[in-house]
PDB file of C-alpha atoms in Angstrom:
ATOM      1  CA  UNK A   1     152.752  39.035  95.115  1.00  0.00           C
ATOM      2  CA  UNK A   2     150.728  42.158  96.111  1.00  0.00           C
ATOM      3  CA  UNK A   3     147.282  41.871  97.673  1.00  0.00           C
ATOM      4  CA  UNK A   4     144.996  42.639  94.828  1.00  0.00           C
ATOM      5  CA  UNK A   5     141.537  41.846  97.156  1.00  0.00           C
ATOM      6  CA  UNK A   6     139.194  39.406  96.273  1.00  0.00           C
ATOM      7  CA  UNK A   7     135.319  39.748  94.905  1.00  0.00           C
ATOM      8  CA  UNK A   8     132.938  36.872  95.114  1.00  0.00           C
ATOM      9  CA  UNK A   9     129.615  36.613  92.922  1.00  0.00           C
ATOM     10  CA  UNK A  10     126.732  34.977  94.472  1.00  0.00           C
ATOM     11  CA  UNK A  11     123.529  34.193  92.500  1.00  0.00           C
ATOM     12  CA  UNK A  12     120.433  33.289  94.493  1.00  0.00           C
ATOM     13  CA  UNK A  13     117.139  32.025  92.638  1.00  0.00           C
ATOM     14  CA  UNK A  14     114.343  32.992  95.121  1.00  0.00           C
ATOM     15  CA  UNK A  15     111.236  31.600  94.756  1.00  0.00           C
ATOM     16  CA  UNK A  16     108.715  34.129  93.415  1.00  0.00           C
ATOM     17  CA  UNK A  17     105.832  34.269  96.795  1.00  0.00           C
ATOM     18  CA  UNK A  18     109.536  34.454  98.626  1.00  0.00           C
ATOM     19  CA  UNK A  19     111.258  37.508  97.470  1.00  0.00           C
ATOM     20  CA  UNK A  20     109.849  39.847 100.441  1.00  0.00           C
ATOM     21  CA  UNK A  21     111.306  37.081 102.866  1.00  0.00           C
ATOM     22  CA  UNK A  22     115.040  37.165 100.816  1.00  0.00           C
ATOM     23  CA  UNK A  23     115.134  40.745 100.769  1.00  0.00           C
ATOM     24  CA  UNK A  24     114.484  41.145 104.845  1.00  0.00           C
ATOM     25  CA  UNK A  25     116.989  37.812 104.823  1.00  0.00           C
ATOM     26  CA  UNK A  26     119.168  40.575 103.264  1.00  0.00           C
ATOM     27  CA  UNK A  27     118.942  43.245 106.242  1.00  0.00           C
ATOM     28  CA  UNK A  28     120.129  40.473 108.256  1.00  0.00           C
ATOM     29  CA  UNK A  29     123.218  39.048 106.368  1.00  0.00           C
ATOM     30  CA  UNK A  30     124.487  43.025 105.239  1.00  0.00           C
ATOM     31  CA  UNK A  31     125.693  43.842 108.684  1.00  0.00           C
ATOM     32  CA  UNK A  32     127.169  40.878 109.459  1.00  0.00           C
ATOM     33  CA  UNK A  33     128.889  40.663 106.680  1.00  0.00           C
ATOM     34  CA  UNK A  34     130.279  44.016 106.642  1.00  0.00           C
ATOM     35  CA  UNK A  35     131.474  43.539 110.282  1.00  0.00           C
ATOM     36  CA  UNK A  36     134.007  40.877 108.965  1.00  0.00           C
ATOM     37  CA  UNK A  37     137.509  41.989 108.788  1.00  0.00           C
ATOM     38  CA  UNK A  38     138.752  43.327 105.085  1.00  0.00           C
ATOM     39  CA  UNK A  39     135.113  44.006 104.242  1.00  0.00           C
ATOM     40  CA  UNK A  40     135.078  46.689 101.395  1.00  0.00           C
ATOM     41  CA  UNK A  41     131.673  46.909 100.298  1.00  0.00           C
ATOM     42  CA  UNK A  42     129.234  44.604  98.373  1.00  0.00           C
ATOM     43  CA  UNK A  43     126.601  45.245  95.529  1.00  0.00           C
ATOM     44  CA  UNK A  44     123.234  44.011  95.241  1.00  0.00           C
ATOM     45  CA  UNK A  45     121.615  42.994  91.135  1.00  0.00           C
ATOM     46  CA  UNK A  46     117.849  42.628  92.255  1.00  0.00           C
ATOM     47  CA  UNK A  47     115.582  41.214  89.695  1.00  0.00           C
ATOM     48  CA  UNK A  48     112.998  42.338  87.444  1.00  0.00           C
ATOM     49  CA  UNK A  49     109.980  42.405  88.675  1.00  0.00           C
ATOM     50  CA  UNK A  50     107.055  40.298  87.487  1.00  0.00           C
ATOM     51  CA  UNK A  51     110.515  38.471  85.160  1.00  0.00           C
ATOM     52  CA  UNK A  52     113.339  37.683  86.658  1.00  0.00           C
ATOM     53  CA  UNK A  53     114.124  36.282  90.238  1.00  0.00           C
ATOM     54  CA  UNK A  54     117.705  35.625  90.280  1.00  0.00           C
ATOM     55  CA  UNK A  55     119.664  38.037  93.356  1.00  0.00           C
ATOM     56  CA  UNK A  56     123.233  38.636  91.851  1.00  0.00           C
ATOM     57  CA  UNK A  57     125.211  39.939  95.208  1.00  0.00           C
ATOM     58  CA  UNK A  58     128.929  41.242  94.076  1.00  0.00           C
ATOM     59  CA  UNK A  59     131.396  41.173  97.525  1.00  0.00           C
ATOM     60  CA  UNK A  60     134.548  42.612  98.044  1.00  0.00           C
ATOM     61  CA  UNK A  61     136.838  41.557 100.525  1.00  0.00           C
ATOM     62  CA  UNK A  62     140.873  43.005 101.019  1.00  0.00           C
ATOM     63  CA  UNK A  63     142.364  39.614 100.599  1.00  0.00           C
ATOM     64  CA  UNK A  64     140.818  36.011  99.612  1.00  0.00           C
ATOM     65  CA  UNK A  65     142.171  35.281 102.899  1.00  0.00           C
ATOM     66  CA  UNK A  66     139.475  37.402 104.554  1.00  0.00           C
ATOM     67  CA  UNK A  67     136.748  36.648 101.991  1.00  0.00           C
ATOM     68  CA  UNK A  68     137.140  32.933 102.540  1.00  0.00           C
ATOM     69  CA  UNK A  69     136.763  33.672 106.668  1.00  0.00           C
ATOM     70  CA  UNK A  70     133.438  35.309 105.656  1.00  0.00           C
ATOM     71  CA  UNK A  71     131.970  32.777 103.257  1.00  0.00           C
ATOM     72  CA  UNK A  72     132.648  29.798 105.009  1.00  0.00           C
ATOM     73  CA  UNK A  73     132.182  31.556 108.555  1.00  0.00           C
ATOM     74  CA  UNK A  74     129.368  29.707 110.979  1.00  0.00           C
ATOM     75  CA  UNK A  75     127.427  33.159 110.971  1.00  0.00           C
ATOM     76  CA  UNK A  76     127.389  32.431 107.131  1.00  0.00           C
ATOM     77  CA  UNK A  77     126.201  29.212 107.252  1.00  0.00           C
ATOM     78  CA  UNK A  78     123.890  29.568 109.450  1.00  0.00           C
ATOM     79  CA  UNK A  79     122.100  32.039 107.683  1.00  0.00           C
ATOM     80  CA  UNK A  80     122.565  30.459 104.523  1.00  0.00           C
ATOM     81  CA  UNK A  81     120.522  27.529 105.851  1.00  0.00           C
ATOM     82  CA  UNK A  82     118.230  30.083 107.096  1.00  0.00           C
ATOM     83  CA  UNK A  83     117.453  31.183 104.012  1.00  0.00           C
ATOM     84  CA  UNK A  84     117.937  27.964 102.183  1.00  0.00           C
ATOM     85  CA  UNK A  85     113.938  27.734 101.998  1.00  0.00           C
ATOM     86  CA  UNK A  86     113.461  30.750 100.002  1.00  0.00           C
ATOM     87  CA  UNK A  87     115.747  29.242  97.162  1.00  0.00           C
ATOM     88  CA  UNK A  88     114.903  27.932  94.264  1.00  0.00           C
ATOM     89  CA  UNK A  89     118.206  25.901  94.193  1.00  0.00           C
ATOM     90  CA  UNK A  90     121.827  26.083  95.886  1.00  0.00           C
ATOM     91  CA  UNK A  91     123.890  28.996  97.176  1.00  0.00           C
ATOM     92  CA  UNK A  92     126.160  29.019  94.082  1.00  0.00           C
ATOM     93  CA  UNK A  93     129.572  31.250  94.523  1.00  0.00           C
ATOM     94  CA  UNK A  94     132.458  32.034  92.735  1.00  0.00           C
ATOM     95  CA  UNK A  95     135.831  33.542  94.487  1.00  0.00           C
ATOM     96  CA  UNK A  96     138.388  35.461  92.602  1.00  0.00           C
ATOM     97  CA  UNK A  97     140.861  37.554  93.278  1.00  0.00           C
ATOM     98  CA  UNK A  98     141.274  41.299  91.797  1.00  0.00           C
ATOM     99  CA  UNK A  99     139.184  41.155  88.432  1.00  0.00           C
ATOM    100  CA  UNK A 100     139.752  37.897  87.543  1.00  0.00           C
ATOM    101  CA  UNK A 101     136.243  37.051  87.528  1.00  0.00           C
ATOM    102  CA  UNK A 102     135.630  38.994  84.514  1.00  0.00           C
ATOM    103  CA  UNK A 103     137.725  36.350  82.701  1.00  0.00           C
ATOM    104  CA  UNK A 104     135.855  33.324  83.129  1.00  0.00           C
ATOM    105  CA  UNK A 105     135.921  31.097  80.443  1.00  0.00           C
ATOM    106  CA  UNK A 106     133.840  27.785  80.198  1.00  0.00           C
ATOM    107  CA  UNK A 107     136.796  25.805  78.413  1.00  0.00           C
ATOM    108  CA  UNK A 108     139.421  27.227  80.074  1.00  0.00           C
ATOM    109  CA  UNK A 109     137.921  26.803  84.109  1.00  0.00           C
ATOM    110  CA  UNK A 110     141.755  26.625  85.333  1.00  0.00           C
ATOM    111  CA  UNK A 111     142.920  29.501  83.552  1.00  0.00           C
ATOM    112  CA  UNK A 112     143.446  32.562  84.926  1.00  0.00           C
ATOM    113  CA  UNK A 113     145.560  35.125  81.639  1.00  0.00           C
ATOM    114  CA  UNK A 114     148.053  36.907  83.169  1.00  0.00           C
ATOM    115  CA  UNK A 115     147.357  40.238  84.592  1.00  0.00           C
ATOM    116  CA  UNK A 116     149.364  42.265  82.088  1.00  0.00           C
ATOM    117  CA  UNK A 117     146.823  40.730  79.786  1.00  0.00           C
ATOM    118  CA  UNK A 118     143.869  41.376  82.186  1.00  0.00           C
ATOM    119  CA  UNK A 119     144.834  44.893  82.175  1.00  0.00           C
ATOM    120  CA  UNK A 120     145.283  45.389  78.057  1.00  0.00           C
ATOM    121  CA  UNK A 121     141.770  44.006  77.878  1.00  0.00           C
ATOM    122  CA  UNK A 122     139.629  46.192  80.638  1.00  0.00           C
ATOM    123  CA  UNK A 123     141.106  49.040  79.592  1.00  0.00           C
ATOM    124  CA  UNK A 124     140.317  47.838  75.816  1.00  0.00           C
ATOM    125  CA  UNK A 125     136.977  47.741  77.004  1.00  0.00           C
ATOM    126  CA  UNK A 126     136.336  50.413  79.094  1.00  0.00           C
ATOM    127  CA  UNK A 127     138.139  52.819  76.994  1.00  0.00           C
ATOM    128  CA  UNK A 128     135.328  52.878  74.678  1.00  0.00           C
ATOM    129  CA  UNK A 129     132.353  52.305  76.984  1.00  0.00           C
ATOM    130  CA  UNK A 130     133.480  55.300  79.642  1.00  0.00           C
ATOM    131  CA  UNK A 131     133.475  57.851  76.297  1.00  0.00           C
ATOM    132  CA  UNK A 132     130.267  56.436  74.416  1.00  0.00           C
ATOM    133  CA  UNK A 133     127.925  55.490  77.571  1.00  0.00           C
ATOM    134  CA  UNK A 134     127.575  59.156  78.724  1.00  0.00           C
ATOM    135  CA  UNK A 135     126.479  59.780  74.813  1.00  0.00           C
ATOM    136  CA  UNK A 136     123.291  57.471  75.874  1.00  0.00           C
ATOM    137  CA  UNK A 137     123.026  58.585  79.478  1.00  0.00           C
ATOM    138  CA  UNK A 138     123.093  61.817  79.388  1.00  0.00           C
ATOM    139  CA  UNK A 139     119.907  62.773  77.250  1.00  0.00           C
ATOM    140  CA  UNK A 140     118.182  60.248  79.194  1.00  0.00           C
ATOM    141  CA  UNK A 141     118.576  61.720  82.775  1.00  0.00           C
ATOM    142  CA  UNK A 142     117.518  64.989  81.126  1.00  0.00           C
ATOM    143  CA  UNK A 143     114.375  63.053  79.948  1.00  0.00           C
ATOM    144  CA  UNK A 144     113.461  62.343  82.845  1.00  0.00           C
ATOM    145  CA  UNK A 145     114.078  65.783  84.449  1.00  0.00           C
ATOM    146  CA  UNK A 146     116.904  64.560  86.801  1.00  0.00           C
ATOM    147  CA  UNK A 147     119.142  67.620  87.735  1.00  0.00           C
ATOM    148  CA  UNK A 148     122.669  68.036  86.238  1.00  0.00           C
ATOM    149  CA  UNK A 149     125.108  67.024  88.799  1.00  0.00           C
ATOM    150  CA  UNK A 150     128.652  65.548  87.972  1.00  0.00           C
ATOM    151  CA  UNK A 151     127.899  62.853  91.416  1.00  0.00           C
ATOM    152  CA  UNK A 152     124.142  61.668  89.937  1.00  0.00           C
ATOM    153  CA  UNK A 153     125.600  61.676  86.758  1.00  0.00           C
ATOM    154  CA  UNK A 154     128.621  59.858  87.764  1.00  0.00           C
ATOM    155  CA  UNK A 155     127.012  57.431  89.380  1.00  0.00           C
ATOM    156  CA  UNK A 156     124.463  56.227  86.869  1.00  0.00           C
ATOM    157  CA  UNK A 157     127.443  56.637  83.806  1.00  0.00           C
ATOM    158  CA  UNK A 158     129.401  54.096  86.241  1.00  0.00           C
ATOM    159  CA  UNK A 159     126.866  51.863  86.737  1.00  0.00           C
ATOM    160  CA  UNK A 160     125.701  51.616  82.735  1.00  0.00           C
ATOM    161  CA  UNK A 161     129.583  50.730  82.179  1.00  0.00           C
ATOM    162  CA  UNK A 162     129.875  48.081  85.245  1.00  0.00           C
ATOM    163  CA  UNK A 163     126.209  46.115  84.012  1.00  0.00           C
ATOM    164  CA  UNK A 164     127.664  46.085  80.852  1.00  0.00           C
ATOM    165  CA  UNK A 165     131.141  45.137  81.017  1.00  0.00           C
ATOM    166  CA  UNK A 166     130.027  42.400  83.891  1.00  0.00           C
ATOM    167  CA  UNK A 167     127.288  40.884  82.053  1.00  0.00           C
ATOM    168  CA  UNK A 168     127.483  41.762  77.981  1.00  0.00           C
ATOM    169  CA  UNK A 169     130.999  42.964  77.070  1.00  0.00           C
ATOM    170  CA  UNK A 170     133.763  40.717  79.044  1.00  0.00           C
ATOM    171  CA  UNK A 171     131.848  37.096  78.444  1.00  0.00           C
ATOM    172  CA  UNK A 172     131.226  37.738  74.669  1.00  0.00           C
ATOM    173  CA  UNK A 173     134.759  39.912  74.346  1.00  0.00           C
ATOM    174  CA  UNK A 174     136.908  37.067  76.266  1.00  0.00           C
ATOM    175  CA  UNK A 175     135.398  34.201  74.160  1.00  0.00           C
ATOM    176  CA  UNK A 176     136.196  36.521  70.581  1.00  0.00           C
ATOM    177  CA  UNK A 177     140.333  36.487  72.198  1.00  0.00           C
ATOM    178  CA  UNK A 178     140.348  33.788  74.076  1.00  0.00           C
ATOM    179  CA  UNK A 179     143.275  31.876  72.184  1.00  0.00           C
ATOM    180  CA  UNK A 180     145.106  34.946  72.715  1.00  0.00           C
ATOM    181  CA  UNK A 181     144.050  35.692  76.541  1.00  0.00           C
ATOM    182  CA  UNK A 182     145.021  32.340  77.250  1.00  0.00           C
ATOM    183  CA  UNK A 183     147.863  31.303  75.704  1.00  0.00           C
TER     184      UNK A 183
END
């Protein structure tokens, strides 16, 4: 089988008089991480202020092979217990390879669909997203007197259709299919 890479989620529920701690915590980790071998990038979800205080931190390694060298790595740990006191509860991870962790599904933990299936159902939903999200975006960046530019535009477009897919779209669109996506 081909190496498809591997992501891992991490949520981190910081304490709320501890977020300014986390986020220097943060400078710390970053370059470590991204000095370990098949390092690709990673993506930081901060929370709302004054609302939220859950850290979602998306990693991407080349292989699970090299992911799994970073997350259970002593420089990991260590800084992990570090930063244990700014937590409201555990490190909680989850490892997948390629996109699989967009197919989660609370009754099916074992299950991974096949990737021919995987593939129908992005594109299924992304399809639709990449043509209606720049409908929305768009007219806002204007409102807010951002300069057109295919890069800034890009990048925010992207980033509407990522949050969404990741958090709205692929839970609630894999549980509508699921007896089909994992059969």
């Amino acid at each position: 089988m081909e190496n498809q890479g591997a992501s891992v989620v991490i949520n981190h529920h910081i304490l709320n008089e501890k977020l300014k701690q986390y986020e220097d915590w943060l400078n710390e980790i970053g370059p470590k991480c991204r000095s370990f071998p098949g390092f690709i990038d990673w993506q930081i979800i901060r929370p709302i202020a004054g609302l939220t205080f859950i850290y979602t931190i998306i990693i991407r390694f080349d292989s699970i092979e090299n992911l799994k060298n970073w997350m259970e790595s002593e420089e990991r740990k260590n800084l992990i217990e570090k930063a244990s006191p700014l937590f409201s509860g555990d490190d909680k991870y989850l490892i997948r390879s390629g996109l699989e962790f967009l197919f989660d599904s609370e009754s099916e933990k074992q299950k991974i669909p096949p990737r021919w299936k995987q593939f129908l159902v992005t594109w299924s939903a992304i399809y639709p997203l990449s043509n209606l999200t720049p409908l929305l975006i768009l007219p806002a960046l204007r409102f807010f007197n951002l300069p057109e530019n295919k890069w800034l535009n890009s990048f925010f477009i992207s980033g509407c259709v990522v949050f969404i897919m990741v958090f709205w779209l692929m839970p609630n669109y894999t549980k509508l299919i699921k007896k089909w996506l994992f059969k």
